[in-house]
A tleap script that builds the chain and sets N, CA, C and O, in Angstrom:
source leaprc.protein.ff14SB
mol = sequence {
  NMET ASP ILE ASP ASP ASP GLU ARG ILE LYS
  HIE ARG GLU ILE VAL PHE HIE ARG ILE HIE
  PRO ASN PRO HIE GLN ALA ARG THR ALA ALA
  LEU PHE LEU ALA GLU VAL ASP GLY ILE LEU
  HIE THR GLU PRO ALA SER PRO PHE LEU LEU
  HIE ILE ARG TYR ASP VAL LEU LYS THR THR
  LEU VAL GLU ILE GLU ASP ALA LEU SER GLU
  LEU GLY LEU HIE LEU ASP THR SER LEU PHE
  ASN ARG LEU ARG ARG ALA LEU HIE HIE TYR
  THR GLU GLU THR LEU ARG ALA ASN SER GLY
  LEU GLU LEU ASP GLU LEU ASN SER THR GLN
  LYS LEU PHE ALA LYS ARG TYR ALA LEU ILE
  GLU HIE GLY CYS ARG ASP GLU ARG PRO GLU
  HIE TRP ARG ARG TYR CLEU
}
set mol.1.N position { -141.421 20.628 -53.126 }
set mol.1.CA position { -139.866 20.440 -53.201 }
set mol.1.C position { -139.752 19.928 -51.775 }
set mol.1.O position { -140.245 20.432 -50.766 }
set mol.2.N position { -138.868 18.624 -51.900 }
set mol.2.CA position { -138.433 17.674 -50.248 }
set mol.2.C position { -137.087 18.982 -50.280 }
set mol.2.O position { -136.282 19.539 -51.027 }
set mol.3.N position { -137.465 18.943 -49.214 }
set mol.3.CA position { -136.139 19.838 -48.493 }
set mol.3.C position { -135.644 18.380 -47.743 }
set mol.3.O position { -136.486 17.517 -47.494 }
set mol.4.N position { -133.629 18.112 -47.276 }
set mol.4.CA position { -133.312 17.342 -46.447 }
set mol.4.C position { -133.468 18.369 -45.145 }
set mol.4.O position { -133.873 19.514 -44.947 }
set mol.5.N position { -132.968 17.395 -44.463 }
set mol.5.CA position { -133.058 17.930 -42.550 }
set mol.5.C position { -132.506 18.465 -42.384 }
set mol.5.O position { -132.840 19.430 -41.698 }
set mol.6.N position { -130.928 18.328 -42.927 }
set mol.6.CA position { -129.807 19.051 -42.922 }
set mol.6.C position { -130.658 20.608 -43.821 }
set mol.6.O position { -130.671 21.785 -43.460 }
set mol.7.N position { -130.921 20.327 -44.348 }
set mol.7.CA position { -131.363 22.109 -45.074 }
set mol.7.C position { -131.735 22.952 -44.332 }
set mol.7.O position { -131.238 24.053 -44.097 }
set mol.8.N position { -133.156 22.187 -43.692 }
set mol.8.CA position { -134.092 22.546 -43.159 }
set mol.8.C position { -133.788 23.372 -41.781 }
set mol.8.O position { -134.210 24.501 -41.534 }
set mol.9.N position { -132.912 22.514 -40.886 }
set mol.9.CA position { -132.775 22.813 -39.609 }
set mol.9.C position { -131.243 23.623 -40.055 }
set mol.9.O position { -130.338 23.203 -40.775 }
set mol.10.N position { -131.379 25.005 -39.277 }
set mol.10.CA position { -130.804 25.691 -38.978 }
set mol.10.C position { -130.211 25.616 -37.647 }
set mol.10.O position { -130.951 25.402 -36.687 }
set mol.11.N position { -128.745 25.794 -37.460 }
set mol.11.CA position { -127.673 26.092 -36.932 }
set mol.11.C position { -127.064 27.463 -36.763 }
set mol.11.O position { -126.296 27.797 -37.665 }
set mol.12.N position { -127.273 28.380 -35.712 }
set mol.12.CA position { -127.210 29.769 -35.239 }
set mol.12.C position { -126.682 30.427 -34.501 }
set mol.12.O position { -127.136 29.925 -33.473 }
set mol.13.N position { -125.750 31.555 -34.017 }
set mol.13.CA position { -125.560 31.981 -32.979 }
set mol.13.C position { -125.810 33.225 -33.120 }
set mol.13.O position { -125.284 33.850 -34.041 }
set mol.14.N position { -126.750 33.883 -32.141 }
set mol.14.CA position { -127.191 34.991 -32.204 }
set mol.14.C position { -126.072 36.095 -31.431 }
set mol.14.O position { -125.616 35.295 -30.614 }
set mol.15.N position { -125.603 36.917 -31.252 }
set mol.15.CA position { -124.482 38.056 -30.277 }
set mol.15.C position { -125.454 39.099 -30.139 }
set mol.15.O position { -126.402 39.434 -30.849 }
set mol.16.N position { -125.132 39.403 -29.379 }
set mol.16.CA position { -125.887 40.514 -28.241 }
set mol.16.C position { -124.580 41.879 -28.464 }
set mol.16.O position { -123.383 41.829 -28.749 }
set mol.17.N position { -125.548 43.041 -28.162 }
set mol.17.CA position { -124.560 44.398 -27.619 }
set mol.17.C position { -123.827 44.182 -26.124 }
set mol.17.O position { -124.487 43.525 -25.318 }
set mol.18.N position { -122.719 44.602 -25.753 }
set mol.18.CA position { -122.051 43.752 -24.470 }
set mol.18.C position { -122.305 45.302 -23.805 }
set mol.18.O position { -122.088 45.296 -22.593 }
set mol.19.N position { -122.693 46.540 -24.308 }
set mol.19.CA position { -123.357 47.435 -23.288 }
set mol.19.C position { -125.494 47.970 -23.014 }
set mol.19.O position { -126.108 48.988 -23.334 }
set mol.20.N position { -125.846 46.956 -22.461 }
set mol.20.CA position { -127.655 46.925 -22.306 }
set mol.20.C position { -127.794 46.907 -20.536 }
set mol.20.O position { -127.045 46.233 -19.829 }
set mol.21.N position { -128.328 47.331 -20.280 }
set mol.21.CA position { -129.706 46.716 -18.878 }
set mol.21.C position { -129.477 46.221 -18.407 }
set mol.21.O position { -128.966 46.067 -17.298 }
set mol.22.N position { -130.251 45.201 -20.171 }
set mol.22.CA position { -129.827 43.453 -19.151 }
set mol.22.C position { -128.376 43.162 -19.707 }
set mol.22.O position { -127.930 43.256 -20.850 }
set mol.23.N position { -127.529 42.604 -17.985 }
set mol.23.CA position { -126.132 41.996 -18.693 }
set mol.23.C position { -126.401 40.473 -18.769 }
set mol.23.O position { -125.303 39.991 -19.046 }
set mol.24.N position { -127.441 39.323 -18.647 }
set mol.24.CA position { -127.959 38.763 -19.806 }
set mol.24.C position { -128.592 38.510 -20.521 }
set mol.24.O position { -129.584 37.804 -20.341 }
set mol.25.N position { -128.224 39.020 -21.639 }
set mol.25.CA position { -129.672 39.062 -22.757 }
set mol.25.C position { -129.889 38.022 -23.227 }
set mol.25.O position { -131.045 37.757 -23.556 }
set mol.26.N position { -128.463 36.740 -23.484 }
set mol.26.CA position { -128.927 35.500 -23.911 }
set mol.26.C position { -129.637 34.869 -23.332 }
set mol.26.O position { -130.410 34.180 -23.996 }
set mol.27.N position { -129.711 34.805 -21.895 }
set mol.27.CA position { -130.760 34.283 -21.573 }
set mol.27.C position { -132.113 34.323 -21.420 }
set mol.27.O position { -133.016 33.496 -21.291 }
set mol.28.N position { -131.979 35.849 -21.481 }
set mol.28.CA position { -134.034 36.158 -21.712 }
set mol.28.C position { -134.168 35.954 -22.694 }
set mol.28.O position { -135.368 35.710 -22.825 }
set mol.29.N position { -133.618 35.867 -23.733 }
set mol.29.CA position { -133.986 35.264 -25.524 }
set mol.29.C position { -134.004 33.836 -25.519 }
set mol.29.O position { -134.835 33.236 -26.202 }
set mol.30.N position { -133.193 33.250 -24.836 }
set mol.30.CA position { -133.588 31.254 -24.416 }
set mol.30.C position { -134.558 31.171 -23.785 }
set mol.30.O position { -134.983 30.037 -24.009 }
set mol.31.N position { -135.396 31.808 -22.919 }
set mol.31.CA position { -136.182 31.540 -22.239 }
set mol.31.C position { -137.652 31.929 -23.382 }
set mol.31.O position { -138.535 31.168 -23.776 }
set mol.32.N position { -137.408 33.571 -23.694 }
set mol.32.CA position { -137.998 33.791 -24.758 }
set mol.32.C position { -139.267 32.807 -25.827 }
set mol.32.O position { -140.402 32.373 -26.021 }
set mol.33.N position { -137.492 33.015 -26.323 }
set mol.33.CA position { -137.575 31.676 -27.837 }
set mol.33.C position { -137.880 30.427 -27.619 }
set mol.33.O position { -138.255 29.876 -28.654 }
set mol.34.N position { -137.872 29.542 -26.412 }
set mol.34.CA position { -138.433 28.152 -26.390 }
set mol.34.C position { -139.442 28.052 -26.322 }
set mol.34.O position { -139.721 26.853 -26.329 }
set mol.35.N position { -140.839 29.054 -26.203 }
set mol.35.CA position { -142.070 29.678 -26.459 }
set mol.35.C position { -142.035 29.306 -28.355 }
set mol.35.O position { -142.981 28.643 -28.779 }
set mol.36.N position { -141.438 29.555 -28.907 }
set mol.36.CA position { -142.031 29.547 -30.188 }
set mol.36.C position { -141.893 28.523 -31.532 }
set mol.36.O position { -140.821 27.956 -31.742 }
set mol.37.N position { -142.769 28.377 -32.205 }
set mol.37.CA position { -142.931 27.243 -32.844 }
set mol.37.C position { -141.741 27.484 -34.088 }
set mol.37.O position { -141.503 28.383 -34.895 }
set mol.38.N position { -141.014 25.850 -33.680 }
set mol.38.CA position { -140.311 25.765 -34.803 }
set mol.38.C position { -138.645 25.810 -33.820 }
set mol.38.O position { -137.915 24.821 -33.902 }
set mol.39.N position { -138.242 26.938 -33.015 }
set mol.39.CA position { -137.202 26.656 -32.215 }
set mol.39.C position { -137.197 25.090 -32.314 }
set mol.39.O position { -138.244 24.475 -32.515 }
set mol.40.N position { -136.003 24.473 -32.167 }
set mol.40.CA position { -136.166 23.705 -31.627 }
set mol.40.C position { -135.001 23.311 -30.277 }
set mol.40.O position { -135.299 22.431 -29.470 }
set mol.41.N position { -133.854 23.975 -30.186 }
set mol.41.CA position { -133.400 24.372 -28.801 }
set mol.41.C position { -132.878 25.503 -28.760 }
set mol.41.O position { -132.851 26.116 -29.827 }
set mol.42.N position { -132.350 26.099 -27.653 }
set mol.42.CA position { -131.752 27.394 -27.468 }
set mol.42.C position { -130.667 27.326 -26.593 }
set mol.42.O position { -131.091 26.966 -25.495 }
set mol.43.N position { -129.431 27.510 -26.577 }
set mol.43.CA position { -128.300 27.831 -25.273 }
set mol.43.C position { -127.456 29.061 -25.446 }
set mol.43.O position { -126.675 29.319 -26.363 }
set mol.44.N position { -127.852 29.967 -24.090 }
set mol.44.CA position { -127.268 30.667 -23.811 }
set mol.44.C position { -125.764 30.225 -23.355 }
set mol.44.O position { -125.497 29.650 -22.299 }
set mol.45.N position { -124.599 30.712 -24.628 }
set mol.45.CA position { -123.388 29.426 -24.352 }
set mol.45.C position { -122.142 30.956 -23.252 }
set mol.45.O position { -121.066 30.737 -22.695 }
set mol.46.N position { -122.976 32.439 -23.349 }
set mol.46.CA position { -122.460 33.268 -22.816 }
set mol.46.C position { -123.321 34.468 -22.820 }
set mol.46.O position { -123.885 34.740 -23.880 }
set mol.47.N position { -123.618 35.688 -21.161 }
set mol.47.CA position { -123.774 36.308 -21.421 }
set mol.47.C position { -124.742 37.018 -22.757 }
set mol.47.O position { -125.933 37.316 -22.657 }
set mol.48.N position { -123.788 37.206 -24.133 }
set mol.48.CA position { -123.634 38.351 -25.078 }
set mol.48.C position { -123.943 36.581 -26.629 }
set mol.48.O position { -124.214 36.684 -27.825 }
set mol.49.N position { -123.738 35.372 -25.838 }
set mol.49.CA position { -123.956 34.942 -26.858 }
set mol.49.C position { -124.821 33.525 -26.904 }
set mol.49.O position { -124.806 32.675 -26.015 }
set mol.50.N position { -125.617 33.459 -28.202 }
set mol.50.CA position { -127.186 32.404 -28.224 }
set mol.50.C position { -126.970 31.365 -28.997 }
set mol.50.O position { -126.737 31.752 -30.142 }
set mol.51.N position { -126.930 29.798 -28.857 }
set mol.51.CA position { -126.708 29.360 -30.118 }
set mol.51.C position { -128.123 28.320 -29.770 }
set mol.51.O position { -128.578 27.708 -28.804 }
set mol.52.N position { -128.434 28.539 -31.072 }
set mol.52.CA position { -130.233 28.125 -31.362 }
set mol.52.C position { -129.843 27.539 -32.250 }
set mol.52.O position { -128.794 27.670 -32.881 }
set mol.53.N position { -130.889 26.656 -32.394 }
set mol.53.CA position { -131.256 25.320 -33.347 }
set mol.53.C position { -132.708 25.553 -33.987 }
set mol.53.O position { -133.454 26.274 -33.324 }
set mol.54.N position { -133.151 25.091 -35.061 }
set mol.54.CA position { -134.697 26.126 -35.553 }
set mol.54.C position { -134.486 25.319 -36.638 }
set mol.54.O position { -133.492 24.785 -37.130 }
set mol.55.N position { -136.124 25.369 -37.001 }
set mol.55.CA position { -136.378 24.828 -38.602 }
set mol.55.C position { -137.006 26.129 -39.405 }
set mol.55.O position { -137.962 26.848 -39.116 }
set mol.56.N position { -136.027 26.151 -40.613 }
set mol.56.CA position { -136.689 27.163 -41.239 }
set mol.56.C position { -137.769 27.429 -41.721 }
set mol.56.O position { -138.107 28.606 -41.844 }
set mol.57.N position { -138.543 26.439 -42.096 }
set mol.57.CA position { -140.085 26.041 -42.578 }
set mol.57.C position { -140.822 26.798 -42.279 }
set mol.57.O position { -141.732 27.303 -42.937 }
set mol.58.N position { -140.223 27.111 -40.294 }
set mol.58.CA position { -141.252 28.034 -39.812 }
set mol.58.C position { -140.719 29.287 -39.583 }
set mol.58.O position { -141.296 30.302 -39.972 }
set mol.59.N position { -139.789 29.305 -39.053 }
set mol.59.CA position { -139.235 30.528 -39.051 }
set mol.59.C position { -138.046 30.754 -39.157 }
set mol.59.O position { -137.184 29.914 -39.419 }
set mol.60.N position { -137.888 31.876 -38.970 }
set mol.60.CA position { -136.042 32.511 -39.569 }
set mol.60.C position { -135.576 32.957 -39.067 }
set mol.60.O position { -135.961 33.243 -37.934 }
set mol.61.N position { -134.268 33.384 -39.609 }
set mol.61.CA position { -133.663 34.176 -38.035 }
set mol.61.C position { -134.272 35.918 -38.956 }
set mol.61.O position { -135.449 35.592 -38.803 }
set mol.62.N position { -134.328 36.609 -39.319 }
set mol.62.CA position { -135.355 37.169 -39.643 }
set mol.62.C position { -136.317 38.098 -38.832 }
set mol.62.O position { -136.488 39.258 -38.460 }
set mol.63.N position { -136.857 36.773 -38.800 }
set mol.63.CA position { -138.286 36.506 -37.931 }
set mol.63.C position { -138.061 36.707 -36.579 }
set mol.63.O position { -138.638 37.590 -35.944 }
set mol.64.N position { -137.123 35.815 -36.024 }
set mol.64.CA position { -136.512 35.645 -34.146 }
set mol.64.C position { -135.437 36.744 -34.291 }
set mol.64.O position { -135.104 36.999 -33.133 }
set mol.65.N position { -134.714 37.538 -35.153 }
set mol.65.CA position { -134.557 38.821 -34.589 }
set mol.65.C position { -135.351 40.105 -34.069 }
set mol.65.O position { -135.279 40.811 -33.063 }
set mol.66.N position { -136.069 40.081 -35.113 }
set mol.66.CA position { -137.370 40.577 -35.643 }
set mol.66.C position { -138.131 40.382 -33.573 }
set mol.66.O position { -138.419 41.425 -32.985 }
set mol.67.N position { -138.306 39.071 -32.876 }
set mol.67.CA position { -138.951 39.234 -31.671 }
set mol.67.C position { -138.016 39.224 -30.467 }
set mol.67.O position { -138.408 39.176 -29.301 }
set mol.68.N position { -136.328 39.291 -30.983 }
set mol.68.CA position { -136.063 40.011 -30.320 }
set mol.68.C position { -135.441 41.024 -29.599 }
set mol.68.O position { -134.996 41.194 -28.464 }
set mol.69.N position { -135.617 41.942 -31.152 }
set mol.69.CA position { -135.419 43.437 -30.821 }
set mol.69.C position { -137.049 43.601 -30.333 }
set mol.69.O position { -136.711 43.918 -29.192 }
set mol.70.N position { -137.958 43.628 -30.291 }
set mol.70.CA position { -138.883 43.740 -29.369 }
set mol.70.C position { -139.270 43.852 -28.695 }
set mol.70.O position { -140.261 44.406 -28.219 }
set mol.71.N position { -138.060 42.978 -28.348 }
set mol.71.CA position { -138.505 42.498 -27.046 }
set mol.71.C position { -137.475 43.352 -25.967 }
set mol.71.O position { -137.509 43.113 -24.760 }
set mol.72.N position { -136.583 44.348 -26.542 }
set mol.72.CA position { -135.749 45.104 -26.034 }
set mol.72.C position { -134.346 44.517 -26.088 }
set mol.72.O position { -133.639 45.101 -25.267 }
set mol.73.N position { -133.786 43.718 -26.653 }
set mol.73.CA position { -132.781 43.113 -26.275 }
set mol.73.C position { -132.031 43.899 -27.683 }
set mol.73.O position { -132.590 44.274 -28.714 }
set mol.74.N position { -130.535 43.993 -27.295 }
set mol.74.CA position { -129.687 44.591 -28.810 }
set mol.74.C position { -128.536 43.611 -29.284 }
set mol.74.O position { -127.414 43.327 -28.865 }
set mol.75.N position { -129.434 43.176 -30.491 }
set mol.75.CA position { -127.914 43.072 -31.552 }
set mol.75.C position { -127.130 43.218 -31.541 }
set mol.75.O position { -126.974 44.432 -31.672 }
set mol.76.N position { -125.384 42.263 -31.375 }
set mol.76.CA position { -124.722 43.991 -31.921 }
set mol.76.C position { -124.387 43.610 -33.189 }
set mol.76.O position { -124.241 42.546 -33.791 }
set mol.77.N position { -124.298 44.885 -33.448 }
set mol.77.CA position { -124.525 45.430 -34.754 }
set mol.77.C position { -122.657 45.437 -35.415 }
set mol.77.O position { -122.526 46.129 -36.424 }
set mol.78.N position { -121.555 44.849 -34.983 }
set mol.78.CA position { -120.517 45.044 -35.964 }
set mol.78.C position { -120.433 44.836 -37.429 }
set mol.78.O position { -121.542 44.407 -37.751 }
set mol.79.N position { -119.724 44.917 -38.418 }
set mol.79.CA position { -119.932 45.001 -39.296 }
set mol.79.C position { -119.508 43.693 -40.012 }
set mol.79.O position { -119.580 43.593 -41.237 }
set mol.80.N position { -118.912 42.355 -38.942 }
set mol.80.CA position { -119.054 41.109 -39.606 }
set mol.80.C position { -120.408 40.726 -38.910 }
set mol.80.O position { -121.374 40.565 -39.657 }
set mol.81.N position { -120.548 40.595 -37.814 }
set mol.81.CA position { -122.082 40.286 -37.515 }
set mol.81.C position { -123.174 40.526 -38.307 }
set mol.81.O position { -123.952 39.612 -38.579 }
set mol.82.N position { -123.425 42.334 -38.962 }
set mol.82.CA position { -124.339 42.108 -40.066 }
set mol.82.C position { -124.127 41.962 -41.306 }
set mol.82.O position { -125.024 42.068 -42.142 }
set mol.83.N position { -122.884 41.693 -41.589 }
set mol.83.CA position { -122.338 40.796 -43.045 }
set mol.83.C position { -123.475 39.333 -43.124 }
set mol.83.O position { -124.250 38.952 -44.001 }
set mol.84.N position { -123.160 38.856 -41.924 }
set mol.84.CA position { -123.039 37.207 -41.267 }
set mol.84.C position { -124.768 36.961 -41.060 }
set mol.84.O position { -125.200 35.825 -40.862 }
set mol.85.N position { -125.585 38.036 -41.124 }
set mol.85.CA position { -126.906 37.842 -40.986 }
set mol.85.C position { -127.358 38.086 -41.756 }
set mol.85.O position { -128.494 37.644 -41.925 }
set mol.86.N position { -126.724 39.004 -42.788 }
set mol.86.CA position { -127.712 39.648 -44.035 }
set mol.86.C position { -126.988 38.196 -44.943 }
set mol.86.O position { -127.198 38.324 -46.149 }
set mol.87.N position { -126.469 37.333 -44.712 }
set mol.87.CA position { -126.047 36.206 -45.501 }
set mol.87.C position { -126.877 35.547 -45.098 }
set mol.87.O position { -127.494 35.109 -46.069 }
set mol.88.N position { -127.406 35.090 -43.931 }
set mol.88.CA position { -128.275 33.784 -42.844 }
set mol.88.C position { -129.019 34.181 -43.901 }
set mol.88.O position { -128.940 33.531 -44.943 }
set mol.89.N position { -129.860 35.303 -43.816 }
set mol.89.CA position { -131.730 36.114 -43.989 }
set mol.89.C position { -131.368 35.695 -45.471 }
set mol.89.O position { -132.156 34.782 -45.714 }
set mol.90.N position { -130.748 35.856 -46.341 }
set mol.90.CA position { -130.484 35.754 -47.996 }
set mol.90.C position { -131.018 34.108 -48.158 }
set mol.90.O position { -132.115 33.686 -48.522 }
set mol.91.N position { -129.791 33.377 -47.738 }
set mol.91.CA position { -130.433 32.153 -47.761 }
set mol.91.C position { -131.311 31.155 -47.167 }
set mol.91.O position { -131.551 29.956 -47.310 }
set mol.92.N position { -131.665 32.054 -46.500 }
set mol.92.CA position { -133.032 31.207 -45.345 }
set mol.92.C position { -133.836 31.373 -46.118 }
set mol.92.O position { -134.376 30.317 -46.450 }
set mol.93.N position { -134.339 32.546 -46.772 }
set mol.93.CA position { -135.444 33.559 -47.482 }
set mol.93.C position { -135.390 32.688 -49.114 }
set mol.93.O position { -136.349 32.565 -49.875 }
set mol.94.N position { -134.089 32.206 -49.318 }
set mol.94.CA position { -133.755 31.701 -50.591 }
set mol.94.C position { -134.238 30.302 -51.136 }
set mol.94.O position { -134.600 30.019 -52.278 }
set mol.95.N position { -134.164 29.650 -50.223 }
set mol.95.CA position { -134.635 28.048 -49.691 }
set mol.95.C position { -136.123 28.052 -49.391 }
set mol.95.O position { -136.859 27.190 -49.870 }
set mol.96.N position { -136.644 29.190 -48.462 }
set mol.96.CA position { -138.400 29.364 -48.507 }
set mol.96.C position { -139.057 29.525 -49.555 }
set mol.96.O position { -139.961 28.746 -49.857 }
set mol.97.N position { -138.684 30.683 -50.385 }
set mol.97.CA position { -138.850 30.839 -52.153 }
set mol.97.C position { -138.559 29.552 -52.612 }
set mol.97.O position { -139.493 29.503 -53.413 }
set mol.98.N position { -137.753 27.977 -52.799 }
set mol.98.CA position { -137.907 27.567 -53.953 }
set mol.98.C position { -138.654 26.512 -53.242 }
set mol.98.O position { -139.023 25.506 -53.848 }
set mol.99.N position { -139.019 26.779 -51.344 }
set mol.99.CA position { -139.533 25.130 -51.378 }
set mol.99.C position { -141.076 25.857 -51.584 }
set mol.99.O position { -141.931 25.269 -50.922 }
set mol.100.N position { -141.653 27.152 -52.462 }
set mol.100.CA position { -142.317 26.727 -52.034 }
set mol.100.C position { -143.510 27.549 -51.132 }
set mol.100.O position { -144.719 27.760 -51.219 }
set mol.101.N position { -142.544 27.831 -50.342 }
set mol.101.CA position { -143.605 28.750 -48.966 }
set mol.101.C position { -144.279 30.097 -49.422 }
set mol.101.O position { -143.786 30.789 -50.313 }
set mol.102.N position { -144.918 30.280 -49.054 }
set mol.102.CA position { -145.853 31.493 -48.856 }
set mol.102.C position { -145.293 32.792 -47.831 }
set mol.102.O position { -145.426 32.695 -46.611 }
set mol.103.N position { -144.656 34.011 -48.469 }
set mol.103.CA position { -143.806 34.784 -47.450 }
set mol.103.C position { -145.380 35.282 -47.556 }
set mol.103.O position { -145.406 34.658 -48.617 }
set mol.104.N position { -146.691 35.812 -47.449 }
set mol.104.CA position { -146.778 36.359 -46.651 }
set mol.104.C position { -148.057 35.621 -46.081 }
set mol.104.O position { -149.133 35.720 -46.671 }
set mol.105.N position { -147.929 34.934 -45.009 }
set mol.105.CA position { -148.039 33.889 -44.181 }
set mol.105.C position { -147.193 34.537 -43.180 }
set mol.105.O position { -146.012 34.871 -43.088 }
set mol.106.N position { -148.818 34.611 -42.085 }
set mol.106.CA position { -149.029 34.926 -40.062 }
set mol.106.C position { -147.646 34.302 -39.905 }
set mol.106.O position { -147.675 33.072 -39.912 }
set mol.107.N position { -146.171 34.982 -39.733 }
set mol.107.CA position { -145.128 33.913 -38.438 }
set mol.107.C position { -145.550 33.804 -37.582 }
set mol.107.O position { -146.313 34.497 -36.909 }
set mol.108.N position { -144.809 32.282 -37.397 }
set mol.108.CA position { -145.105 32.140 -35.356 }
set mol.108.C position { -144.511 32.925 -35.122 }
set mol.108.O position { -145.266 33.497 -34.336 }
set mol.109.N position { -143.292 33.762 -35.176 }
set mol.109.CA position { -142.746 34.970 -33.839 }
set mol.109.C position { -144.617 35.655 -34.239 }
set mol.109.O position { -145.497 35.341 -33.438 }
set mol.110.N position { -144.898 36.312 -35.162 }
set mol.110.CA position { -145.987 37.495 -34.771 }
set mol.110.C position { -147.543 36.616 -34.018 }
set mol.110.O position { -148.386 36.761 -33.132 }
set mol.111.N position { -147.174 35.775 -35.002 }
set mol.111.CA position { -148.447 34.669 -33.620 }
set mol.111.C position { -148.421 34.665 -32.264 }
set mol.111.O position { -149.408 34.909 -31.570 }
set mol.112.N position { -146.945 34.303 -31.702 }
set mol.112.CA position { -146.646 34.738 -30.134 }
set mol.112.C position { -146.271 35.829 -29.486 }
set mol.112.O position { -146.018 35.955 -28.288 }
set mol.113.N position { -146.242 36.804 -30.551 }
set mol.113.CA position { -146.672 38.821 -30.481 }
set mol.113.C position { -148.372 38.458 -30.024 }
set mol.113.O position { -148.658 38.675 -28.846 }
set mol.114.N position { -149.457 37.922 -30.938 }
set mol.114.CA position { -150.100 38.435 -30.406 }
set mol.114.C position { -151.127 37.802 -29.938 }
set mol.114.O position { -152.266 38.166 -29.648 }
set mol.115.N position { -150.522 36.696 -29.895 }
set mol.115.CA position { -151.387 35.704 -28.434 }
set mol.115.C position { -151.139 36.295 -27.330 }
set mol.115.O position { -152.094 36.603 -26.616 }
set mol.116.N position { -149.352 36.699 -26.782 }
set mol.116.CA position { -149.230 37.450 -25.911 }
set mol.116.C position { -150.058 38.963 -25.734 }
set mol.116.O position { -150.483 39.163 -24.596 }
set mol.117.N position { -150.281 39.873 -26.598 }
set mol.117.CA position { -151.093 40.556 -26.698 }
set mol.117.C position { -151.997 40.461 -25.423 }
set mol.117.O position { -151.929 40.717 -24.221 }
set mol.118.N position { -153.115 39.818 -26.578 }
set mol.118.CA position { -154.220 38.856 -26.429 }
set mol.118.C position { -154.307 38.321 -24.706 }
set mol.118.O position { -155.348 37.777 -24.336 }
set mol.119.N position { -153.213 38.509 -23.766 }
set mol.119.CA position { -153.557 37.739 -22.966 }
set mol.119.C position { -153.460 38.671 -21.631 }
set mol.119.O position { -154.032 38.380 -20.580 }
set mol.120.N position { -152.645 39.848 -21.823 }
set mol.120.CA position { -152.407 40.511 -21.334 }
set mol.120.C position { -153.427 41.235 -21.047 }
set mol.120.O position { -154.515 41.052 -21.593 }
set mol.121.N position { -153.140 42.502 -19.818 }
set mol.121.CA position { -154.253 43.159 -19.268 }
set mol.121.C position { -154.032 44.706 -19.798 }
set mol.121.O position { -153.073 45.180 -19.189 }
set mol.122.N position { -154.532 45.542 -20.622 }
set mol.122.CA position { -154.296 46.630 -21.064 }
set mol.122.C position { -155.191 47.166 -21.318 }
set mol.122.O position { -156.171 46.522 -21.691 }
set mol.123.N position { -155.249 48.816 -21.211 }
set mol.123.CA position { -156.251 49.740 -21.578 }
set mol.123.C position { -157.112 49.578 -23.332 }
set mol.123.O position { -157.823 50.493 -23.747 }
set mol.124.N position { -156.911 48.506 -24.013 }
set mol.124.CA position { -156.615 48.950 -25.341 }
set mol.124.C position { -158.178 47.205 -25.352 }
set mol.124.O position { -158.172 46.292 -26.178 }
set mol.125.N position { -159.100 47.353 -24.300 }
set mol.125.CA position { -160.408 46.348 -24.811 }
set mol.125.C position { -161.301 47.015 -24.577 }
set mol.125.O position { -161.478 47.646 -23.535 }
set mol.126.N position { -161.761 46.986 -25.200 }
set mol.126.CA position { -163.395 47.803 -25.559 }
set mol.126.C position { -164.226 46.032 -24.957 }
set mol.126.O position { -164.056 44.950 -25.519 }
set mol.127.N position { -165.104 46.304 -23.669 }
set mol.127.CA position { -165.574 44.633 -23.107 }
set mol.127.C position { -167.054 44.867 -23.727 }
set mol.127.O position { -167.879 43.956 -23.648 }
set mol.128.N position { -167.402 46.185 -24.387 }
set mol.128.CA position { -169.124 45.894 -25.245 }
set mol.128.C position { -168.883 44.898 -26.744 }
set mol.128.O position { -167.935 44.676 -27.498 }
set mol.129.N position { -170.149 44.528 -26.664 }
set mol.129.CA position { -170.300 43.798 -27.363 }
set mol.129.C position { -170.613 44.054 -29.035 }
set mol.129.O position { -171.690 44.575 -29.327 }
set mol.130.N position { -169.685 43.691 -30.086 }
set mol.130.CA position { -169.486 44.194 -31.194 }
set mol.130.C position { -171.146 45.246 -31.791 }
set mol.130.O position { -171.018 46.465 -31.905 }
set mol.131.N position { -171.959 44.858 -31.971 }
set mol.131.CA position { -173.294 45.676 -32.449 }
set mol.131.C position { -173.695 47.124 -31.314 }
set mol.131.O position { -174.473 47.998 -31.698 }
set mol.132.N position { -173.214 47.162 -30.306 }
set mol.132.CA position { -172.840 48.026 -29.435 }
set mol.132.C position { -171.631 49.047 -29.378 }
set mol.132.O position { -171.716 50.162 -28.862 }
set mol.133.N position { -170.431 48.498 -30.006 }
set mol.133.CA position { -169.362 49.035 -30.578 }
set mol.133.C position { -169.487 50.014 -32.034 }
set mol.133.O position { -168.627 50.873 -32.232 }
set mol.134.N position { -170.784 49.782 -33.168 }
set mol.134.CA position { -170.206 49.671 -34.043 }
set mol.134.C position { -171.465 51.015 -33.417 }
set mol.134.O position { -171.075 52.174 -33.560 }
set mol.135.N position { -172.907 50.809 -32.755 }
set mol.135.CA position { -173.426 51.260 -32.717 }
set mol.135.C position { -173.380 52.891 -32.229 }
set mol.135.O position { -174.353 53.518 -32.648 }
set mol.136.N position { -172.438 53.672 -31.431 }
set mol.136.CA position { -171.921 54.717 -30.634 }
set mol.136.C position { -170.889 55.228 -32.012 }
set mol.136.O position { -170.137 56.195 -31.895 }
savepdb mol mol.pdb
quit
């Protein structure tokens, strides 16, 4: 099913909670999301408000919000914002289902975190070859 660009490209506002150690959560989120496939534009309108434009066939608001939460940023949890986000989640999920996208595919946000995890130095790497790891 072909989807018009007007339906595919979503313009959203992400509102962050005002009480947080990072006083510029919107700027932090904009810098992080600039690397994500499917994100077309991010602009912090204020320290707590992020304007974002993205292709819903490549990434969704749920994936974006999950990535921001993993970064330690806090989304605003007022009733109005929770209802608005729930409506956006439902409409995007329905649009993706109607377009025939597989819901089990690894999304671009998960790919970004996997790539970032592979590049950072941490103690979870085993430098031995595969046959040595299975030997022990």
